[in-house]
XYZ file of C-alpha atoms in Angstrom:
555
model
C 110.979 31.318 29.047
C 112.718 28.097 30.782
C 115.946 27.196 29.502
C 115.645 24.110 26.870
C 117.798 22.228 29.403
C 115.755 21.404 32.348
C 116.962 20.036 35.171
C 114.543 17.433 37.212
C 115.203 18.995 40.314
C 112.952 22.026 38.971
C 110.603 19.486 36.964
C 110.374 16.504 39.695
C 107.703 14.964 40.476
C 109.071 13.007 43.002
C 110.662 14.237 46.287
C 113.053 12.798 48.578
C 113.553 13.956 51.862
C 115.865 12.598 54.286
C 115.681 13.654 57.910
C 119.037 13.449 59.976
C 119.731 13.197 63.182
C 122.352 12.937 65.463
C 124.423 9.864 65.017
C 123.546 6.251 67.286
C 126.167 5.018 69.411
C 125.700 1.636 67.130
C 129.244 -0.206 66.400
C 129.321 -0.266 62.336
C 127.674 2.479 61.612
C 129.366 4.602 58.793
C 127.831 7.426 56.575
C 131.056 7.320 54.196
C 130.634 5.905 50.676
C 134.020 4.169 50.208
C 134.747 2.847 46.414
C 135.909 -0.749 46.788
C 135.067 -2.289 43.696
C 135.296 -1.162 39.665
C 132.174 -2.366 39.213
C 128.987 -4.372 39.606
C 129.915 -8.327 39.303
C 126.984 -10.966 38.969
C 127.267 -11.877 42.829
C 126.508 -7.893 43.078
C 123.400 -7.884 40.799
C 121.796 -11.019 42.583
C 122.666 -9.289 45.720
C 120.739 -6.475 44.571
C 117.875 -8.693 43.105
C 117.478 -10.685 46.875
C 117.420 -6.862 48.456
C 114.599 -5.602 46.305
C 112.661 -9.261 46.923
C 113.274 -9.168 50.352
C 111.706 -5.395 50.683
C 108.284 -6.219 48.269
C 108.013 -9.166 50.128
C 107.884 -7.502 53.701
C 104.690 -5.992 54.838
C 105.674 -2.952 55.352
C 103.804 0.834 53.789
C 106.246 3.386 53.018
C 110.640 2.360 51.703
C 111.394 4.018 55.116
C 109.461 1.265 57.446
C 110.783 -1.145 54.523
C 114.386 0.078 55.170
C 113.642 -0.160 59.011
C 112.443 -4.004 58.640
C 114.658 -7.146 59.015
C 114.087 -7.227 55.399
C 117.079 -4.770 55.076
C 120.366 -6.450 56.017
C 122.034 -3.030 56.267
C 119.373 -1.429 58.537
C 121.959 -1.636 61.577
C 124.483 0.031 60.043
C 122.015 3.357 59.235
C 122.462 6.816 60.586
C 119.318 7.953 62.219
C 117.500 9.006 58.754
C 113.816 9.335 57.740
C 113.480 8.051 53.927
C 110.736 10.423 52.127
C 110.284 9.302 48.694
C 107.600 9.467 45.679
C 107.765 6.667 42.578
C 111.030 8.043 40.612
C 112.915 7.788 43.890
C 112.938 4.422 44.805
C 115.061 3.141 41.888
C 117.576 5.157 42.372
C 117.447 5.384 46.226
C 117.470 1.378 46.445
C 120.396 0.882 43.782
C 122.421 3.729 45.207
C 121.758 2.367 48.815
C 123.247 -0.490 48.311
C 125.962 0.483 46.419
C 126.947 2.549 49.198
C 126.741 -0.523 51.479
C 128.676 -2.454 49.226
C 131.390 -0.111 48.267
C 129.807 0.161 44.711
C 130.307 2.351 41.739
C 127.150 4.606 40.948
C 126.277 7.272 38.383
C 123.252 8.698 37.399
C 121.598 11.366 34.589
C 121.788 14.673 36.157
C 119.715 16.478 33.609
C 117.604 15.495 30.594
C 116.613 17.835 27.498
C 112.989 17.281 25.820
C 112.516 16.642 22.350
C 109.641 18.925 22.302
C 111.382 22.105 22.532
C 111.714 24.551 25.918
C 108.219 24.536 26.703
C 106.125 21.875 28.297
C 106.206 19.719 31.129
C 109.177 17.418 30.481
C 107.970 14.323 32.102
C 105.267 14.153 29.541
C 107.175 15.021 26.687
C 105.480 13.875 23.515
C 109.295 12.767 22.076
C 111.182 11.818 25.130
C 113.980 13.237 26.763
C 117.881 12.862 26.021
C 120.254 13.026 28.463
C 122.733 16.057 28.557
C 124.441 15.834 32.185
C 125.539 13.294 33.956
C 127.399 12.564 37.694
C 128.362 9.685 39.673
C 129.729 9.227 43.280
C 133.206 10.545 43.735
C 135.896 7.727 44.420
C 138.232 9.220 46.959
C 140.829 8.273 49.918
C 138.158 8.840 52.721
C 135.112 8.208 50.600
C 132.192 10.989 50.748
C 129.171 11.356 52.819
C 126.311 9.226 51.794
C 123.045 10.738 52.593
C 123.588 14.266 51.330
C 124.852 12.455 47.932
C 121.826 10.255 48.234
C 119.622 13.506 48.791
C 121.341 15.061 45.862
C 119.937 12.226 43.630
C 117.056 12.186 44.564
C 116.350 16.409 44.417
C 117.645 15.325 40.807
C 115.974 12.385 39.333
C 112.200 12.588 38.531
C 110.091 10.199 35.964
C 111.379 12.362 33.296
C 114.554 10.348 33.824
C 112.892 7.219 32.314
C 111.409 8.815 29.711
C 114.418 8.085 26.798
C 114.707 6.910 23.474
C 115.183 2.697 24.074
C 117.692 2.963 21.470
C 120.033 5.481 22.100
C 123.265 4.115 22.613
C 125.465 7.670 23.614
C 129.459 6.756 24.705
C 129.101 9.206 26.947
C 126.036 10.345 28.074
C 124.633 7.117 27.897
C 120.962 6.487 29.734
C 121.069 5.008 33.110
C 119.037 1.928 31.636
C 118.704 -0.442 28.913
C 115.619 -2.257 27.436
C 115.779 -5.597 28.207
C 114.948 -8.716 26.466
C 111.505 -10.422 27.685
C 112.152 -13.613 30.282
C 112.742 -14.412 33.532
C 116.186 -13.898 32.932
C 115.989 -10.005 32.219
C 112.777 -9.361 33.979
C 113.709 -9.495 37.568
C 113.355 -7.763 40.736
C 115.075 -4.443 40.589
C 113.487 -4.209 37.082
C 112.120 -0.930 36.554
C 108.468 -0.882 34.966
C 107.705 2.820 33.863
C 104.263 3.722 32.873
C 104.448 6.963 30.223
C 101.423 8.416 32.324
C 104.096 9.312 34.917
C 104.647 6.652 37.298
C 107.396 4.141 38.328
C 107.546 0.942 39.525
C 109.809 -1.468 40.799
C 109.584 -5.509 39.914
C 110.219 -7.593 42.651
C 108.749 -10.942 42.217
C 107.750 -12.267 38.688
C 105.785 -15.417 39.655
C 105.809 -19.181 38.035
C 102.338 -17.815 36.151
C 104.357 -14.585 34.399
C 102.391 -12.326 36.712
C 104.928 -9.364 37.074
C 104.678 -8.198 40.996
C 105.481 -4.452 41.777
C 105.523 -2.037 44.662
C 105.940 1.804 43.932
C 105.748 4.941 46.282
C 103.296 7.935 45.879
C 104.125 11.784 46.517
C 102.249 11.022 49.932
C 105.241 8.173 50.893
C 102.439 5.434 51.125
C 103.840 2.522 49.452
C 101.575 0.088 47.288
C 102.079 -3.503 45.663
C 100.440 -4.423 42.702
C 101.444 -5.757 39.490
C 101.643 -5.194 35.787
C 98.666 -4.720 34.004
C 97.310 -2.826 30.784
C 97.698 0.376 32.637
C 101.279 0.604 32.186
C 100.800 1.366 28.086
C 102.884 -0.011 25.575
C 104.501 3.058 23.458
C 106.880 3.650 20.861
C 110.473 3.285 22.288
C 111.190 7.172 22.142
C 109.320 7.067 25.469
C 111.125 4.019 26.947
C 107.897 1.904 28.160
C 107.534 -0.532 30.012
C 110.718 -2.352 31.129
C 114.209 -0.524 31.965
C 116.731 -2.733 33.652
C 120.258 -0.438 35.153
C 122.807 -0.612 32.475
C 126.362 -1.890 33.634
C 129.170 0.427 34.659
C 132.337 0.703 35.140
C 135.255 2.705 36.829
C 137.889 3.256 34.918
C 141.521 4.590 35.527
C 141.053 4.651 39.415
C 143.867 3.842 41.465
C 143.620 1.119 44.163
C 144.944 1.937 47.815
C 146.338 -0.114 49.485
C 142.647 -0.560 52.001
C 141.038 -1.062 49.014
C 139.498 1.684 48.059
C 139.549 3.676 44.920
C 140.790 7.393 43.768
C 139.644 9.249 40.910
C 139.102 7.289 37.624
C 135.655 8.253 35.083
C 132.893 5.918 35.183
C 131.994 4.288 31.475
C 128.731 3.157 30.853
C 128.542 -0.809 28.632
C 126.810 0.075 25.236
C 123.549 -1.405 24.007
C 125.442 -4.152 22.165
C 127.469 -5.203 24.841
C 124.930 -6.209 27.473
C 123.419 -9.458 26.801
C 120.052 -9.177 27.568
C 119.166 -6.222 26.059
C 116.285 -6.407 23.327
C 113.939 -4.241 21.769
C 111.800 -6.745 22.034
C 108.792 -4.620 24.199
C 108.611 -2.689 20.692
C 109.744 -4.554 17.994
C 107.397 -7.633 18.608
C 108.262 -11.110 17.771
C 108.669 -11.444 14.647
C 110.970 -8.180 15.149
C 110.104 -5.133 13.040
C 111.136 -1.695 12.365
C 111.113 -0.203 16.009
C 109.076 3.000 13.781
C 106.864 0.076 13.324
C 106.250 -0.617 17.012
C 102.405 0.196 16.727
C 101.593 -2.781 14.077
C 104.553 -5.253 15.678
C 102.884 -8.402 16.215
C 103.792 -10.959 19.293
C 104.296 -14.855 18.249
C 104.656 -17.255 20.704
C 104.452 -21.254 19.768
C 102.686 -19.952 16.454
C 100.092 -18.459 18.392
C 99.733 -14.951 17.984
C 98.823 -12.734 20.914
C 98.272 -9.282 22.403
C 101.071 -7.731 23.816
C 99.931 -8.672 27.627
C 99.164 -12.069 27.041
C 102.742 -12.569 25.056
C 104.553 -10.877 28.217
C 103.211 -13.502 30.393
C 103.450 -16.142 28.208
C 107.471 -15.523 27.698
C 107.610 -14.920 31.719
C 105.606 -17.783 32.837
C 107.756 -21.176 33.932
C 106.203 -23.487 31.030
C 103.091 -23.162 28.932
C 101.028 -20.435 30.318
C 97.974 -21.585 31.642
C 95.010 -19.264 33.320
C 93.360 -20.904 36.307
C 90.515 -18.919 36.573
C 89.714 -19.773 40.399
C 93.507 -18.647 41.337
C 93.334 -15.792 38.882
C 90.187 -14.316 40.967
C 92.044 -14.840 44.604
C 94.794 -13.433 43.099
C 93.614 -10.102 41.474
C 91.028 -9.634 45.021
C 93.901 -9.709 46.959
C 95.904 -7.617 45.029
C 92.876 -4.950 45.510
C 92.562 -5.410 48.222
C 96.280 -3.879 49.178
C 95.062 -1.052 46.453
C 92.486 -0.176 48.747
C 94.455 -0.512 52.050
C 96.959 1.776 50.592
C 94.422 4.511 49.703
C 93.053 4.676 52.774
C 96.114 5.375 54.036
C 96.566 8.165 51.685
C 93.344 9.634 52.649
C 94.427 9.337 56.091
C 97.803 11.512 55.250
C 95.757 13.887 53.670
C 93.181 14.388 56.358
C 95.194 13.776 59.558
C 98.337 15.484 58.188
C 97.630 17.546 55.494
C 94.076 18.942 57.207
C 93.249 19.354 53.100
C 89.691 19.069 53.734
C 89.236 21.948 55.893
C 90.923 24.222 53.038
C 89.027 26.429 50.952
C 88.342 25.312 47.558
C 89.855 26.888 44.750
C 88.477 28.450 41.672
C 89.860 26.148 39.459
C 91.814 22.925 39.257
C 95.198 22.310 38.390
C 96.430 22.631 34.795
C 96.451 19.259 34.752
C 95.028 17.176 37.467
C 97.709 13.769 37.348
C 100.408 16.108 37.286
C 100.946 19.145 39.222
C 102.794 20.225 42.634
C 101.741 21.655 45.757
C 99.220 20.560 47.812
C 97.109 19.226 44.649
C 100.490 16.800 44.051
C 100.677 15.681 47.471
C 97.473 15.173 48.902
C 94.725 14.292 45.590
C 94.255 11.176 44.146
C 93.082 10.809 40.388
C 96.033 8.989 39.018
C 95.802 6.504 42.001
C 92.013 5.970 41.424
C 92.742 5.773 37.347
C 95.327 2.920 38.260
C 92.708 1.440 40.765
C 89.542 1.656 38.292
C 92.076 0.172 35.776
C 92.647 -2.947 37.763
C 88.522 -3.403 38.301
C 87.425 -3.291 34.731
C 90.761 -5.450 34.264
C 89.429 -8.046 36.509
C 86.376 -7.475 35.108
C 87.202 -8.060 31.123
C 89.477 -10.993 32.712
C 86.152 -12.729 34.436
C 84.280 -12.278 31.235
C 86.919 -14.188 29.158
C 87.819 -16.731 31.542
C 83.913 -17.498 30.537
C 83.997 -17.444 27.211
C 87.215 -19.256 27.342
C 85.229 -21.832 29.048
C 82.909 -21.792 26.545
C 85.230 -22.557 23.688
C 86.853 -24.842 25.905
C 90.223 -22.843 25.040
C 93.455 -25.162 25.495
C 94.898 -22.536 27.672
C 92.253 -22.071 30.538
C 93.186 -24.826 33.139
C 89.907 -25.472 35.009
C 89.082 -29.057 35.950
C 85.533 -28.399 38.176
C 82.100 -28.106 37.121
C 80.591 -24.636 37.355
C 82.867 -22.154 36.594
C 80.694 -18.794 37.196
C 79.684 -20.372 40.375
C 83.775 -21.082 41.499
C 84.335 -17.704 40.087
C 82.004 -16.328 42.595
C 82.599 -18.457 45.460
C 86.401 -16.735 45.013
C 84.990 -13.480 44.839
C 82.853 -13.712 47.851
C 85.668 -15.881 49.876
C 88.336 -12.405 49.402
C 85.638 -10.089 49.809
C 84.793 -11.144 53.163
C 88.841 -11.800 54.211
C 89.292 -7.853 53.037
C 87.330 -5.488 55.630
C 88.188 -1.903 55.072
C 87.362 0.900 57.414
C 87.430 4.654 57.241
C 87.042 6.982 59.448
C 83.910 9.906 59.432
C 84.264 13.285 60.507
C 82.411 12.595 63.692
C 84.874 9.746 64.480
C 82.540 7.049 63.659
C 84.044 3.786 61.879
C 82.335 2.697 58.127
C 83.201 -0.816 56.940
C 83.681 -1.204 53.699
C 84.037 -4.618 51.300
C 85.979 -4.803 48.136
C 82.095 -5.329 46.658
C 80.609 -2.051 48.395
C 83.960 -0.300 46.763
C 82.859 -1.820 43.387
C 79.866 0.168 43.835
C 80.886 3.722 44.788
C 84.168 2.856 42.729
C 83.170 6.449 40.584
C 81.772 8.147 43.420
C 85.384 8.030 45.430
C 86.482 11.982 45.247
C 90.353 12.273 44.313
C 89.696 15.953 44.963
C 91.788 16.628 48.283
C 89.736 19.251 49.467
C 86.566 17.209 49.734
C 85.404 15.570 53.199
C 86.700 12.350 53.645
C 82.744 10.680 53.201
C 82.954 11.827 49.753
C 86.446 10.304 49.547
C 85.106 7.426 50.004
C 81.765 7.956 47.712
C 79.896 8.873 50.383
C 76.169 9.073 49.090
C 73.397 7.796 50.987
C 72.752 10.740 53.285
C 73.182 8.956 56.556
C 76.607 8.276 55.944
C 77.384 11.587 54.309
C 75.812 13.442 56.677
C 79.127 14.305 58.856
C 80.745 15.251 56.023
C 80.972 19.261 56.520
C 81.287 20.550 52.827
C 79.581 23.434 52.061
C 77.234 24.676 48.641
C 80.630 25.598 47.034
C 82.571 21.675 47.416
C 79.331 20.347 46.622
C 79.389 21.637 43.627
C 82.572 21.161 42.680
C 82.280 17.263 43.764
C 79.188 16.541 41.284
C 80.960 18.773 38.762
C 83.996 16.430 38.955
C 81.825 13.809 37.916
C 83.210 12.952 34.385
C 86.752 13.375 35.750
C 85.876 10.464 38.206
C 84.247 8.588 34.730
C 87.875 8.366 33.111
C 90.307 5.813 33.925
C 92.895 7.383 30.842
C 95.142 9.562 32.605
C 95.640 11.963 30.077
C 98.364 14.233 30.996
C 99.043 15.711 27.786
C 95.386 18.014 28.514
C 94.758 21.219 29.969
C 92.179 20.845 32.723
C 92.149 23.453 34.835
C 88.376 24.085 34.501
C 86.386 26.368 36.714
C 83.087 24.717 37.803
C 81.078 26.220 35.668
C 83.316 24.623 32.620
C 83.098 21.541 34.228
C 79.242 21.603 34.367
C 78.999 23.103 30.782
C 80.869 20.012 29.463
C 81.553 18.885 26.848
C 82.850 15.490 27.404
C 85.251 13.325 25.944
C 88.732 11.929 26.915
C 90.297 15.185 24.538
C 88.161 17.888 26.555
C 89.706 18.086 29.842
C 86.407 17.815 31.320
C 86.317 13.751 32.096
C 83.456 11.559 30.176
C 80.099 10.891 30.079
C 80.265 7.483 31.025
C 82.165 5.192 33.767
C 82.878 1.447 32.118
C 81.370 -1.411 33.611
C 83.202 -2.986 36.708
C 80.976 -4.923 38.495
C 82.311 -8.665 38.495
C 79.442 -10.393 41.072
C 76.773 -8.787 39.056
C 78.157 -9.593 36.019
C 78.524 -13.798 37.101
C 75.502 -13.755 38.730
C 73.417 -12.260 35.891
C 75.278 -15.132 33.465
C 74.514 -17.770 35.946
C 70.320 -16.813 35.840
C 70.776 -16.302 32.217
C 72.641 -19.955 32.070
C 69.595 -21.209 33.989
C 66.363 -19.438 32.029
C 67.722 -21.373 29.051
C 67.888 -24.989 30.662
């Protein structure tokens, strides 16, 4: 039986490794972290905030090419390091990295204890986690080496980290983040965004419209930008969702040198009541209830009452918020369209690197198939395709409003031409062509994909990592699949996986690890384990063009 106290270093889901080598002969380079200030002052934070801006904003596919880029200040004073990290990491790598470049105070929860008892997977606890451990970087004469403390972190911290009670409030062993209140103010990059289905996030642009940019890493080190949508869920705040901003510290009875650095001293962490910007708002709604009310909290805005979504944007957008349909389309192609660049990329790992598809198949899948380890953790892809299916029917249920909103003429929608469905389509078509995508077969040869041919194969795309990379892709017309090399057996197993491939819930809390027969026995339903019967509907250009021919039987 595992100990009740589980360290995330045994539960992690998200690795870090850094690769050393010897040092460059490059003036200013130092791998000491030296403590030169007690804590983090407001010049520090925006520092932080233009770091984490500067990074989302370079085009750039895994944190280590981002940490290579002129979009990191500090990249000339770096050993020679590789930077190997999954979607827990990168908070915690990017705030410790620059703490250690600015001679910063950092601490961090070394080990977390579920409310659901010793068993169980404690990033999915059902209660959340409470912190029992905690560390923080030595302040000494010399200061102490940086990467291995980095690495230390990071063999640490997994998403179970994030997944605390929003109101605990511990002198002590205090959480590493707060909730913060919902503006432009609080939201910022460098703002966490944790989704409960076990993924992490990092804001670093919220735009004049409220749209809440991320970027987040995968177990695979491919790096994708997105932004906040309804697949991050609202919960209760036992589980912490959505925002997490790092709570202030401070060092406390350290002795200054006379260089300027620091010895010994305790770090203290500011309590809940202290900081001003933290709020419960993400659970107690506006009007504020009982956060053991979160489920029925209601968000006012202006006297108009909204879902929790629209009320986020609303508070985050500069001014009224307005929805310009047109821009909303460019906007939410585009931001596919990196979804899809990034997954090829992962397919590429896993089939150039991780030679996945010419492993046998095994009897039966993982316990649970969003969260595992091994070569399943690494190299698959079902919680990336539930995010990615997410985003289409989002776009999707977002198309068929802006029409309706059109038809109410709704004071929000800003839209000053003359056929909506028409501009809504002309958008479509206009990012669809400016996205090409390209995989390669098995023989070599080069398919081209659009955003629209994705739309159609969108439940055919295997996240099974032992399937050819054709049926990756939702290979199905037999010219195209006909390179791929899977046998009877991954057949099978591929149109067995067909309900899996239906859901877009990500329901880690089920056991799954079917044979094929189970899978093919069914039943179905988002409780079984076994995926659903039915994929939703996601196809945008059908969907406008069908209204438009509808619009015109009834002139």
């Amino acid at each position: 039986m595992r100990s009740k106290v589980v360290r995330a270093a045994f539960a992690a889901v998200c690795l870090l490794a850094f690769c050393v080598g010897s040092l460059p002969a490059t003036a200013g380079v130092s791998t000491m972290w030296r403590i030169t200030k007690d804590h983090w002052d407001p010049s520090d934070e925006k520092g932080y905030e233009d770091f984490v801006a500067a990074l989302g904003a370079e085009d750039c596919w895994t944190l280590d090419a981002c940490l290579k880029s002129p979009a990191n200040p500090y990249r000339h004073t770096d050993p020679r390091v590789t930077f190997f990290v999954d979607c827990a990491d990168v908070p915690y790598l990017l705030r410790g990295y620059y703490a250690w470049k600015n001679g910063l105070p950092f601490a961090w929860q070394s080990a977390m204890q579920s409310s659901d008892g010793p068993r169980g997977d404690i990033r999915y606890s059902s209660g959340g986690n409470r912190v029992v451990g905690r560390e923080s970087v030595p302040a000494t004469t010399s200061g102490v080496p940086a990467i291995p403390l980095l690495f230390e972190v990071a063999n640490t911290v997994s998403t179970a980290m994030f997944r605390h009670d929003a109101t605990s409030d511990s002198p002590t062993l205090f959480t590493d983040m707060y909730s913060p209140r919902l503006d432009r103010e609080a939201i910022r990059p460098g703002t966490v965004a944790y989704d409960v289905n076990g993924h992490v996030a990092l804001v670093w642009k919220v735009e004049p419209s409220g749209r809440i940019m991320i970027f987040s890493s995968h177990p695979d080190n491919t790096l994708d930008r997105t932004f906040v949508g309804r697949e991050f869920l609202r919960t209760g705040p036992e589980l912490g969702s959505i925002f997490q901003n790092w709570r202030p510290i401070r060092l406390v009875g350290a002795r200054q040198l006379a260089s300027g650095t620091y010895v010994g001293g305790r770090i203290v962490g500011t309590p809940n009541e202290e900081i001003p910007e933290f709020s419960l708002e993400q659970y107690v709604g506006n009007p504020p209830v009982d956060p053991s009310l979160w489920a029925v909290a209601k968000f006012v805005k202006d006297n108009e009452g909204m879902d929790f979504y629209t009320y986020l944007r609303a508070r985050l957008s500069i001014g009224d918020l307005e929805y310009k349909p047109v821009e909303e389309m460019h906007v939410m192609m585009q931001t596919l369209c990196q979804d899809l660049r990034a997954r090829d990329r992962a397919i590429d790992i896993s089939r150039i690197e991780g030679h996945t598809q010419d492993m046998p198949q095994p009897d039966r899948l993982p316990r649970n198939i969003y969260g595992t380890d091994g070569v399943w953790e690494l190299y698959s892809t079902p919680s990336r395709d539930a995010r990615l299916k997410t985003a289409f029917k989002e776009m999707y249920d977002q198309t068929r409003e802006f029409i309706q909103m059109k038809e109410i003429d709704a004071p929000r929608l800003r839209y000053t031409g003359a056929d909506l469905p028409r501009d809504l389509l002309r958008a479509f078509d206009e990012e669809n062509a400016a996205c090409p995508i390209a995989y390669r077969k098995t023989d070599g040869t080069k398919v081209r994909l659009t955003i629209d041919d994705v739309i159609h194969r969108l439940f055919k795309l295997s996240f099974d990592p032992y399937h050819c990379v054709e049926r990756r892709w939702g290979a199905t017309e037999p010219g195209e699949l006909a390179s791929c090399p899977d046998g009877a057996k991954k057949t099978r197993w591929y149109e067995a996986e067909q309900g899996l491939r239906n859901q877009i819930d990500r329901t880690y809390d089920i056991e799954m690890d079917s044979t094929v027969e189970e899978l093919e026995q069914g039943p179905y339903g988002l409780e079984s384990g076994r995926g659903v019967a039915q994929a939703p509907e996601v196809d945008v250009r059908a969907f406008l063009i069908s209204h438009m021919e509808s619009r015109s039987a009834q002139r």
